[in-house]
Amino acid sequence: MSADQSLILKSEKLKGVCYDIRGPVMREANRMEEDGHRIIKLNIGNPAPFGFGAPDEILQDVIHNLADSTGYCHSKGLFPARKAVMHYCQEKGIDGVTIDDIILGNGVSELIVMAMQALVNNGDEILIPAPDYPLWTAAVRLSGGTRCTTCAMSSRTGNRPWMTSAPRSTTAPVRW
Amino acid sequence: MIINPNNPTGANYSPAFLEELLELARQHNLIVFADEIYDKILYDGEQHTSIAAMADDLLCVTFNGLSKSYRVAGFRAGWMIISGTKHRAADFIEGLEMLASMRLCANVPAQHAIQTALGGYQSINDLVLPTGRLGKQRDLAVSLLNDIPGVSCVTPRSALYLFPRLDPNIYPIEDDEAFALDLLRQEKVLVVQGTAFNWPQPDHFRIVFLPNVDDLTESIQRIGSYLERLRK
């Protein structure tokens, strides 16, 4: 008996999910690099490869605590780190934030996906201005929601106006 | 959902504009999500306002982290702050806690960076000065791009990106992904097409101004050479 040769497909939940910052153009760039071409990569906001080093003090703290970091911690994160974020909220004038209201994650990206998964039901709409950082739209779609286009920010200044030629949902607030 | 300071435009929204957005959110009883990862990368003395600081009558979820301001993107150290009308959101917060528990916890070594980063010397403040590396590179890149016929680029007030527009009368691009691919193959410069940011027209692209002055000059010259051929 031979094994089933039918194709193995990705989840239909990924239909409409799009993150082109690391899309086909970047794949071509990677292929060209493998062929020995030197590509100047202006595509991702990744400071380190351009010689923007992290502050020494930060690296020293991580190194100093490395041996004590081998176990899991609280699912929302280490207490001192969350406390520091809480103080940051006070600096920014965000009132009433307690340690419990702060969740640490593996970068903002993980938390965006987590927040959308926790909130969005199939068919829910999230208002996302255009242009956007596309992870937001991708996370909304992955969660079964719809990106509700859109409050256009002017491409020139990033501010207003309130209208766009982009398609918009019929249920979106009129002024958005 | 707002990204402030904005990626890709580099806008930093004024309190008056945020108030207008909040008015809309109040009318429609919306939850506010604010992505503020660039809140410390501000030029020309700009000040950042967290929308959550203006809206304790709404549920706000604010996102931030160390990746950009402290140049440790690989650490993956970020956070989410829930503020405002939390009492209405107990069930949603339970959902967040459930998902946080399912991945057990965030990478622990990187969490040790957070306290020092937020409390220590803020070296980003030096980088964004007109004499700082980011400030200088921003000004150079904007000026070089605006020197190319049919290219217009607003000086960003924040973040790490430029989002120049290509005049469609001069560059009749129909598929901006094909444009980015062609630019890559011909000039070995990798940019991101504007439609990747859900911008509806194929008339923009985004670049970072992180490379040093020499590489930045070289890469924008290459973009200029490519566009010159496109004009002919």
CSV table of C-alpha atoms in Angstrom, one decimal:
chain,number,residue,atom,x,y,z
A,1,MET,CA,0.0,0.0,0.0
A,2,SER,CA,1.5,3.3,-1.0
A,3,ALA,CA,1.2,6.5,1.1
A,4,ASP,CA,-1.4,9.1,0.2
A,5,GLN,CA,0.2,11.6,-2.2
A,6,SER,CA,-2.4,14.3,-1.8
A,7,LEU,CA,-1.1,17.8,-1.2
A,8,ILE,CA,-0.6,19.2,2.2
A,9,LEU,CA,-2.2,22.7,2.3
A,10,LYS,CA,-1.8,25.6,4.7
A,11,SER,CA,-4.7,26.5,6.9
A,12,GLU,CA,-7.6,28.4,5.2
A,13,LYS,CA,-7.3,30.8,8.2
A,14,LEU,CA,-4.2,32.2,6.4
A,15,LYS,CA,-6.3,33.2,3.4
A,16,GLY,CA,-6.1,37.0,3.1
A,17,VAL,CA,-3.2,37.2,5.6
A,18,CYS,CA,-0.4,39.1,4.0
A,19,TYR,CA,2.9,40.4,5.3
A,20,ASP,CA,4.8,41.6,2.3
A,21,ILE,CA,7.6,43.3,4.2
A,22,ARG,CA,9.1,39.8,4.3
A,23,GLY,CA,7.3,38.7,1.1
A,24,PRO,CA,8.3,37.7,-2.5
A,25,VAL,CA,10.6,40.7,-3.0
A,26,MET,CA,12.6,39.8,0.1
A,27,ARG,CA,12.7,36.1,-1.0
A,28,GLU,CA,14.3,37.2,-4.3
A,29,ALA,CA,16.8,39.4,-2.4
A,30,ASN,CA,17.8,36.4,-0.3
A,31,ARG,CA,18.2,34.3,-3.4
A,32,MET,CA,20.4,36.9,-5.0
A,33,GLU,CA,22.5,37.1,-1.8
A,34,GLU,CA,23.0,33.3,-2.0
A,35,ASP,CA,24.3,33.9,-5.5
A,36,GLY,CA,26.9,36.3,-4.2
A,37,HIS,CA,25.2,39.6,-4.9
A,38,ARG,CA,25.6,42.3,-2.2
A,39,ILE,CA,22.1,43.8,-1.6
A,40,ILE,CA,21.6,47.1,0.3
A,41,LYS,CA,18.6,46.2,2.4
A,42,LEU,CA,16.4,49.2,3.1
A,43,ASN,CA,13.3,47.1,3.9
A,44,ILE,CA,13.3,46.4,7.6
A,45,GLY,CA,13.7,48.6,10.7
A,46,ASN,CA,16.3,46.4,12.2
A,47,PRO,CA,18.9,48.8,13.8
A,48,ALA,CA,21.7,46.3,14.7
A,49,PRO,CA,23.0,45.3,11.2
A,50,PHE,CA,23.5,49.0,10.5
A,51,GLY,CA,25.9,49.5,13.4
A,52,PHE,CA,23.4,50.7,16.0
A,53,GLY,CA,24.6,48.9,19.0
A,54,ALA,CA,22.5,48.3,22.1
A,55,PRO,CA,23.5,50.3,25.2
A,56,ASP,CA,26.2,48.4,27.2
A,57,GLU,CA,24.3,48.7,30.4
A,58,ILE,CA,21.4,46.7,28.9
A,59,LEU,CA,23.6,43.9,27.7
A,60,GLN,CA,25.4,43.8,31.0
A,61,ASP,CA,22.1,43.4,32.9
A,62,VAL,CA,21.0,40.6,30.7
A,63,ILE,CA,24.3,38.8,31.0
A,64,HIS,CA,24.4,39.3,34.7
A,65,ASN,CA,20.9,37.7,35.0
A,66,LEU,CA,21.4,35.0,32.4
A,67,ALA,CA,22.1,32.1,34.9
A,68,ASP,CA,18.9,33.0,36.8
A,69,SER,CA,16.8,33.1,33.6
A,70,THR,CA,16.7,29.4,32.8
A,71,GLY,CA,13.2,28.8,34.2
A,72,TYR,CA,9.8,29.9,33.2
A,73,CYS,CA,8.5,33.1,34.8
A,74,HIS,CA,5.0,34.5,35.5
A,75,SER,CA,3.0,34.3,32.3
A,76,LYS,CA,2.7,38.1,32.3
A,77,GLY,CA,6.4,38.6,32.9
A,78,LEU,CA,9.0,39.4,35.6
A,79,PHE,CA,7.8,41.7,38.4
A,80,PRO,CA,10.7,44.2,38.2
A,81,ALA,CA,10.3,44.6,34.4
A,82,ARG,CA,6.5,45.1,34.7
A,83,LYS,CA,7.1,47.6,37.5
A,84,ALA,CA,9.4,49.5,35.3
A,85,VAL,CA,6.7,49.6,32.6
A,86,MET,CA,4.2,50.7,35.2
A,87,HIS,CA,6.5,53.7,36.1
A,88,TYR,CA,6.8,54.4,32.4
A,89,CYS,CA,3.0,54.6,32.3
A,90,GLN,CA,3.1,57.2,35.1
A,91,GLU,CA,5.6,59.2,33.1
A,92,LYS,CA,3.4,59.1,30.1
A,93,GLY,CA,0.3,60.1,32.1
A,94,ILE,CA,-1.6,56.8,31.6
A,95,ASP,CA,-3.4,56.7,34.9
A,96,GLY,CA,-4.5,53.7,37.0
A,97,VAL,CA,-2.2,51.1,35.6
A,98,THR,CA,-1.2,48.4,38.0
A,99,ILE,CA,1.4,45.6,37.6
A,100,ASP,CA,-1.5,43.3,36.8
A,101,ASP,CA,-2.5,45.4,33.7
A,102,ILE,CA,0.9,44.8,32.0
A,103,ILE,CA,1.7,41.8,29.9
A,104,LEU,CA,5.2,41.3,28.6
A,105,GLY,CA,5.7,39.5,25.3
A,106,ASN,CA,8.2,38.4,22.8
A,107,GLY,CA,8.2,41.7,21.1
A,108,VAL,CA,5.1,43.8,20.2
A,109,SER,CA,4.5,41.5,17.2
A,110,GLU,CA,3.5,38.5,19.4
A,111,LEU,CA,1.3,40.7,21.6
A,112,ILE,CA,-0.6,42.2,18.6
A,113,VAL,CA,-1.5,38.7,17.4
A,114,MET,CA,-2.4,37.7,20.9
A,115,ALA,CA,-4.6,40.7,21.5
A,116,MET,CA,-6.4,40.2,18.2
A,117,GLN,CA,-6.9,36.5,18.9
A,118,ALA,CA,-8.3,37.3,22.3
A,119,LEU,CA,-10.8,39.9,21.1
A,120,VAL,CA,-11.9,39.4,17.5
A,121,ASN,CA,-14.8,37.2,16.5
A,122,ASN,CA,-15.4,36.1,12.9
A,123,GLY,CA,-16.7,39.0,10.9
A,124,ASP,CA,-15.7,41.7,13.5
A,125,GLU,CA,-14.2,44.8,12.1
A,126,ILE,CA,-11.2,46.7,13.2
A,127,LEU,CA,-10.6,50.3,12.0
A,128,ILE,CA,-7.1,50.5,10.7
A,129,PRO,CA,-5.8,53.7,9.1
A,130,ALA,CA,-4.0,53.4,5.7
A,131,PRO,CA,-1.1,53.2,5.3
A,132,ASP,CA,-0.5,50.9,8.2
A,133,TYR,CA,2.2,48.6,9.5
A,134,PRO,CA,0.8,45.5,7.9
A,135,LEU,CA,1.1,43.1,10.8
A,136,TRP,CA,-2.0,44.7,12.3
A,137,THR,CA,-4.1,43.9,9.2
A,138,ALA,CA,-2.6,40.4,9.0
A,139,ALA,CA,-3.4,39.8,12.7
A,140,VAL,CA,-6.9,40.9,12.3
A,141,ARG,CA,-7.5,38.7,9.4
A,142,LEU,CA,-5.8,35.7,11.0
A,143,SER,CA,-8.3,36.2,13.9
A,144,GLY,CA,-11.2,36.0,11.6
A,145,GLY,CA,-11.8,39.7,11.5
A,146,THR,CA,-12.0,42.2,8.8
A,147,ARG,CA,-9.8,45.2,8.3
A,148,CYS,CA,-12.2,48.0,8.0
A,149,THR,CA,-10.7,50.4,5.5
A,150,THR,CA,-10.2,53.0,6.3
A,151,CYS,CA,-9.4,56.3,7.7
A,152,ALA,CA,-6.8,57.4,5.3
A,153,MET,CA,-3.9,59.3,6.7
A,154,SER,CA,-2.3,61.5,4.1
A,155,SER,CA,0.6,59.6,2.6
A,156,ARG,CA,2.5,62.8,2.5
A,157,THR,CA,2.3,63.9,6.1
A,158,GLY,CA,0.8,60.9,7.9
A,159,ASN,CA,-2.0,63.1,9.1
A,160,ARG,CA,-5.6,63.1,7.8
A,161,PRO,CA,-7.7,63.6,5.6
A,162,TRP,CA,-10.7,61.5,6.4
A,163,MET,CA,-11.3,60.2,3.0
A,164,THR,CA,-9.7,57.7,0.8
A,165,SER,CA,-10.2,56.0,-2.5
A,166,ALA,CA,-9.7,52.7,-0.7
A,167,PRO,CA,-12.7,50.4,-0.3
A,168,ARG,CA,-14.5,50.9,3.0
A,169,SER,CA,-16.9,48.8,4.9
A,170,THR,CA,-20.6,49.7,4.8
A,171,THR,CA,-20.8,49.4,8.5
A,172,ALA,CA,-17.9,51.6,9.3
A,173,PRO,CA,-18.5,54.9,11.2
A,174,VAL,CA,-19.4,57.4,8.5
A,175,ARG,CA,-16.7,59.9,9.4
A,176,TRP,CA,-13.9,57.4,9.7
B,1,MET,CA,-6.3,51.1,16.1
B,2,ILE,CA,-3.6,53.7,15.6
B,3,ILE,CA,0.1,53.6,15.1
B,4,ASN,CA,1.6,56.7,16.7
B,5,PRO,CA,4.3,57.6,15.9
B,6,ASN,CA,3.5,56.2,12.6
B,7,ASN,CA,5.1,53.5,10.5
B,8,PRO,CA,5.5,54.1,7.5
B,9,THR,CA,4.8,57.8,7.4
B,10,GLY,CA,6.8,59.1,10.3
B,11,ALA,CA,3.9,61.3,11.6
B,12,ASN,CA,3.6,62.1,15.3
B,13,TYR,CA,0.0,62.9,16.1
B,14,SER,CA,-0.9,66.1,17.9
B,15,PRO,CA,-3.0,66.0,21.1
B,16,ALA,CA,-5.7,67.8,19.1
B,17,PHE,CA,-5.8,65.1,16.4
B,18,LEU,CA,-5.8,62.4,19.0
B,19,GLU,CA,-8.8,64.1,20.7
B,20,GLU,CA,-10.7,64.0,17.4
B,21,LEU,CA,-10.0,60.3,17.1
B,22,LEU,CA,-11.2,59.8,20.7
B,23,GLU,CA,-14.4,61.6,20.0
B,24,LEU,CA,-15.1,59.2,17.2
B,25,ALA,CA,-14.2,56.3,19.5
B,26,ARG,CA,-16.6,57.6,22.2
B,27,GLN,CA,-19.4,58.0,19.7
B,28,HIS,CA,-19.1,54.4,18.5
B,29,ASN,CA,-18.0,52.9,21.8
B,30,LEU,CA,-14.7,51.6,20.4
B,31,ILE,CA,-11.7,50.0,22.0
B,32,VAL,CA,-8.5,51.9,21.3
B,33,PHE,CA,-5.4,49.9,20.4
B,34,ALA,CA,-2.2,52.1,20.2
B,35,ASP,CA,1.1,50.9,18.8
B,36,GLU,CA,3.7,53.3,20.2
B,37,ILE,CA,6.9,51.4,19.5
B,38,TYR,CA,8.5,54.6,18.1
B,39,ASP,CA,7.5,56.9,20.9
B,40,LYS,CA,11.1,57.8,21.8
B,41,ILE,CA,12.4,58.2,18.2
B,42,LEU,CA,11.3,61.8,17.8
B,43,TYR,CA,13.1,64.6,15.8
B,44,ASP,CA,13.2,68.3,15.9
B,45,GLY,CA,12.1,68.5,19.6
B,46,GLU,CA,8.7,66.7,18.9
B,47,GLN,CA,6.8,65.5,22.0
B,48,HIS,CA,4.8,62.3,22.0
B,49,THR,CA,1.4,61.9,23.6
B,50,SER,CA,0.0,58.5,24.5
B,51,ILE,CA,-3.6,58.4,23.4
B,52,ALA,CA,-4.3,56.3,26.6
B,53,ALA,CA,-3.4,59.3,28.7
B,54,MET,CA,-6.3,61.1,27.2
B,55,ALA,CA,-8.9,58.4,27.5
B,56,ASP,CA,-9.5,56.9,30.9
B,57,ASP,CA,-13.2,56.6,29.9
B,58,LEU,CA,-12.4,54.1,27.1
B,59,LEU,CA,-10.6,50.7,27.1
B,60,CYS,CA,-7.1,51.3,25.8
B,61,VAL,CA,-4.5,48.8,25.0
B,62,THR,CA,-1.0,50.3,24.4
B,63,PHE,CA,1.9,48.4,22.8
B,64,ASN,CA,5.5,49.2,23.2
B,65,GLY,CA,8.9,47.6,23.6
B,66,LEU,CA,12.7,47.8,23.5
B,67,SER,CA,13.3,46.8,19.8
B,68,LYS,CA,13.7,50.2,18.2
B,69,SER,CA,14.5,52.8,20.9
B,70,TYR,CA,17.1,50.6,22.6
B,71,ARG,CA,18.3,48.8,19.4
B,72,VAL,CA,17.6,45.2,20.7
B,73,ALA,CA,15.1,44.1,18.1
B,74,GLY,CA,16.5,40.5,18.3
B,75,PHE,CA,15.7,40.3,22.1
B,76,ARG,CA,12.0,40.4,21.3
B,77,ALA,CA,11.2,42.4,24.5
B,78,GLY,CA,7.8,44.1,24.3
B,79,TRP,CA,4.8,44.8,26.5
B,80,MET,CA,1.1,45.5,26.4
B,81,ILE,CA,-0.7,47.9,28.8
B,82,ILE,CA,-4.4,47.7,29.5
B,83,SER,CA,-5.9,51.0,30.9
B,84,GLY,CA,-9.1,52.9,31.1
B,85,THR,CA,-12.4,51.1,31.6
B,86,LYS,CA,-10.9,47.8,32.7
B,87,HIS,CA,-14.0,46.8,34.7
B,88,ARG,CA,-15.9,46.4,31.4
B,89,ALA,CA,-13.2,44.2,30.0
B,90,ALA,CA,-12.7,41.5,32.6
B,91,ASP,CA,-13.7,38.8,30.1
B,92,PHE,CA,-11.4,40.1,27.3
B,93,ILE,CA,-8.6,40.4,29.9
B,94,GLU,CA,-9.3,36.8,30.9
B,95,GLY,CA,-8.8,35.8,27.2
B,96,LEU,CA,-5.5,37.7,27.1
B,97,GLU,CA,-4.3,35.9,30.2
B,98,MET,CA,-5.4,32.6,28.8
B,99,LEU,CA,-3.3,33.2,25.6
B,100,ALA,CA,-0.4,34.5,27.7
B,101,SER,CA,-0.4,31.3,29.8
B,102,MET,CA,-0.7,29.1,26.7
B,103,ARG,CA,2.8,30.3,25.6
B,104,LEU,CA,3.9,30.0,29.2
B,105,CYS,CA,5.9,33.3,29.3
B,106,ALA,CA,8.0,35.6,27.2
B,107,ASN,CA,11.7,34.9,26.8
B,108,VAL,CA,13.1,35.5,30.3
B,109,PRO,CA,16.6,36.8,29.6
B,110,ALA,CA,15.3,39.6,27.5
B,111,GLN,CA,12.9,40.7,30.2
B,112,HIS,CA,15.9,41.6,32.4
B,113,ALA,CA,16.8,44.3,29.8
B,114,ILE,CA,13.5,46.2,30.5
B,115,GLN,CA,14.1,47.8,33.9
B,116,THR,CA,17.6,49.0,33.0
B,117,ALA,CA,16.5,50.3,29.6
B,118,LEU,CA,13.6,52.3,30.9
B,119,GLY,CA,15.4,53.7,33.9
B,120,GLY,CA,18.9,54.3,32.5
B,121,TYR,CA,20.5,56.8,30.3
B,122,GLN,CA,18.4,57.4,27.2
B,123,SER,CA,21.0,57.2,24.5
B,124,ILE,CA,18.3,57.4,21.8
B,125,ASN,CA,18.0,61.1,22.7
B,126,ASP,CA,21.5,61.7,21.3
B,127,LEU,CA,20.9,59.7,18.1
B,128,VAL,CA,17.9,61.8,17.1
B,129,LEU,CA,19.6,65.2,17.4
B,130,PRO,CA,20.4,67.0,14.2
B,131,THR,CA,24.0,66.1,14.9
B,132,GLY,CA,23.1,62.5,15.9
B,133,ARG,CA,23.4,59.6,13.5
B,134,LEU,CA,19.7,59.2,13.0
B,135,GLY,CA,19.0,62.9,12.6
B,136,LYS,CA,21.8,63.3,10.1
B,137,GLN,CA,20.8,60.3,8.0
B,138,ARG,CA,17.2,61.4,8.0
B,139,ASP,CA,18.0,64.8,6.7
B,140,LEU,CA,20.4,63.5,4.1
B,141,ALA,CA,18.0,60.8,2.8
B,142,VAL,CA,15.0,63.3,2.5
B,143,SER,CA,17.1,65.8,0.6
B,144,LEU,CA,18.6,63.2,-1.8
B,145,LEU,CA,15.2,61.7,-2.5
B,146,ASN,CA,13.6,65.1,-3.1
B,147,ASP,CA,16.3,65.9,-5.6
B,148,ILE,CA,15.1,63.1,-7.9
B,149,PRO,CA,12.5,64.4,-10.4
B,150,GLY,CA,9.0,63.2,-9.6
B,151,VAL,CA,9.8,62.0,-6.1
B,152,SER,CA,8.4,63.8,-3.1
B,153,CYS,CA,9.3,62.9,0.4
B,154,VAL,CA,7.9,64.5,3.6
B,155,THR,CA,10.5,64.9,6.4
B,156,PRO,CA,9.4,62.4,9.0
B,157,ARG,CA,9.0,63.7,12.5
B,158,SER,CA,9.6,60.3,14.1
B,159,ALA,CA,10.6,56.7,13.6
B,160,LEU,CA,13.1,55.2,11.1
B,161,TYR,CA,11.3,55.4,7.7
B,162,LEU,CA,10.7,57.5,4.7
B,163,PHE,CA,7.6,57.0,2.6
B,164,PRO,CA,8.3,58.8,-0.7
B,165,ARG,CA,5.7,59.3,-3.4
B,166,LEU,CA,6.4,58.7,-7.0
B,167,ASP,CA,4.4,61.1,-9.3
B,168,PRO,CA,2.2,58.8,-11.4
B,169,ASN,CA,2.5,61.2,-14.3
B,170,ILE,CA,6.2,60.7,-14.4
B,171,TYR,CA,6.3,57.1,-13.2
B,172,PRO,CA,3.2,55.3,-14.4
B,173,ILE,CA,3.7,52.3,-12.2
B,174,GLU,CA,0.7,49.9,-12.1
B,175,ASP,CA,2.2,47.1,-10.0
B,176,ASP,CA,4.5,48.4,-7.3
B,177,GLU,CA,5.6,44.9,-6.2
B,178,ALA,CA,6.9,44.5,-9.8
B,179,PHE,CA,8.6,47.9,-9.4
B,180,ALA,CA,10.3,46.8,-6.1
B,181,LEU,CA,11.4,43.5,-7.7
B,182,ASP,CA,12.8,45.2,-10.8
B,183,LEU,CA,14.6,47.8,-8.7
B,184,LEU,CA,16.1,45.0,-6.6
B,185,ARG,CA,17.3,43.0,-9.7
B,186,GLN,CA,18.7,46.0,-11.5
B,187,GLU,CA,20.2,48.1,-8.6
B,188,LYS,CA,20.5,45.6,-5.8
B,189,VAL,CA,18.6,47.8,-3.4
B,190,LEU,CA,15.7,46.3,-1.5
B,191,VAL,CA,12.8,48.6,-0.7
B,192,VAL,CA,9.1,47.8,0.3
B,193,GLN,CA,6.3,48.8,-2.1
B,194,GLY,CA,3.6,51.1,-0.7
B,195,THR,CA,0.8,48.6,-1.2
B,196,ALA,CA,2.5,46.3,1.3
B,197,PHE,CA,1.3,48.9,3.9
B,198,ASN,CA,-2.2,48.6,2.6
B,199,TRP,CA,-1.8,51.9,0.8
B,200,PRO,CA,-4.4,51.8,-2.0
B,201,GLN,CA,-2.3,53.3,-4.8
B,202,PRO,CA,0.8,51.9,-6.4
B,203,ASP,CA,2.7,55.2,-6.0
B,204,HIS,CA,4.7,55.0,-2.8
B,205,PHE,CA,7.6,52.9,-1.4
B,206,ARG,CA,9.2,52.7,2.0
B,207,ILE,CA,12.9,52.8,2.9
B,208,VAL,CA,14.7,52.8,6.3
B,209,PHE,CA,17.3,55.5,6.8
B,210,LEU,CA,19.4,53.3,9.1
B,211,PRO,CA,22.4,52.8,6.8
B,212,ASN,CA,25.4,55.1,7.3
B,213,VAL,CA,25.8,58.2,5.2
B,214,ASP,CA,27.9,56.5,2.5
B,215,ASP,CA,25.6,53.5,2.1
B,216,LEU,CA,22.5,55.7,2.2
B,217,THR,CA,23.9,58.0,-0.5
B,218,GLU,CA,24.9,55.1,-2.6
B,219,SER,CA,21.5,53.4,-2.3
B,220,ILE,CA,19.5,56.5,-3.1
B,221,GLN,CA,21.8,57.2,-6.0
B,222,ARG,CA,21.0,53.7,-7.3
B,223,ILE,CA,17.3,54.3,-6.8
B,224,GLY,CA,17.8,57.6,-8.7
B,225,SER,CA,19.5,55.8,-11.6
B,226,TYR,CA,16.8,53.3,-11.8
B,227,LEU,CA,14.1,55.9,-11.8
B,228,GLU,CA,15.9,57.9,-14.5
B,229,ARG,CA,15.7,54.9,-16.8
B,230,LEU,CA,12.1,54.5,-15.9
B,231,ARG,CA,11.4,58.1,-17.0
B,232,LYS,CA,12.9,57.6,-20.4
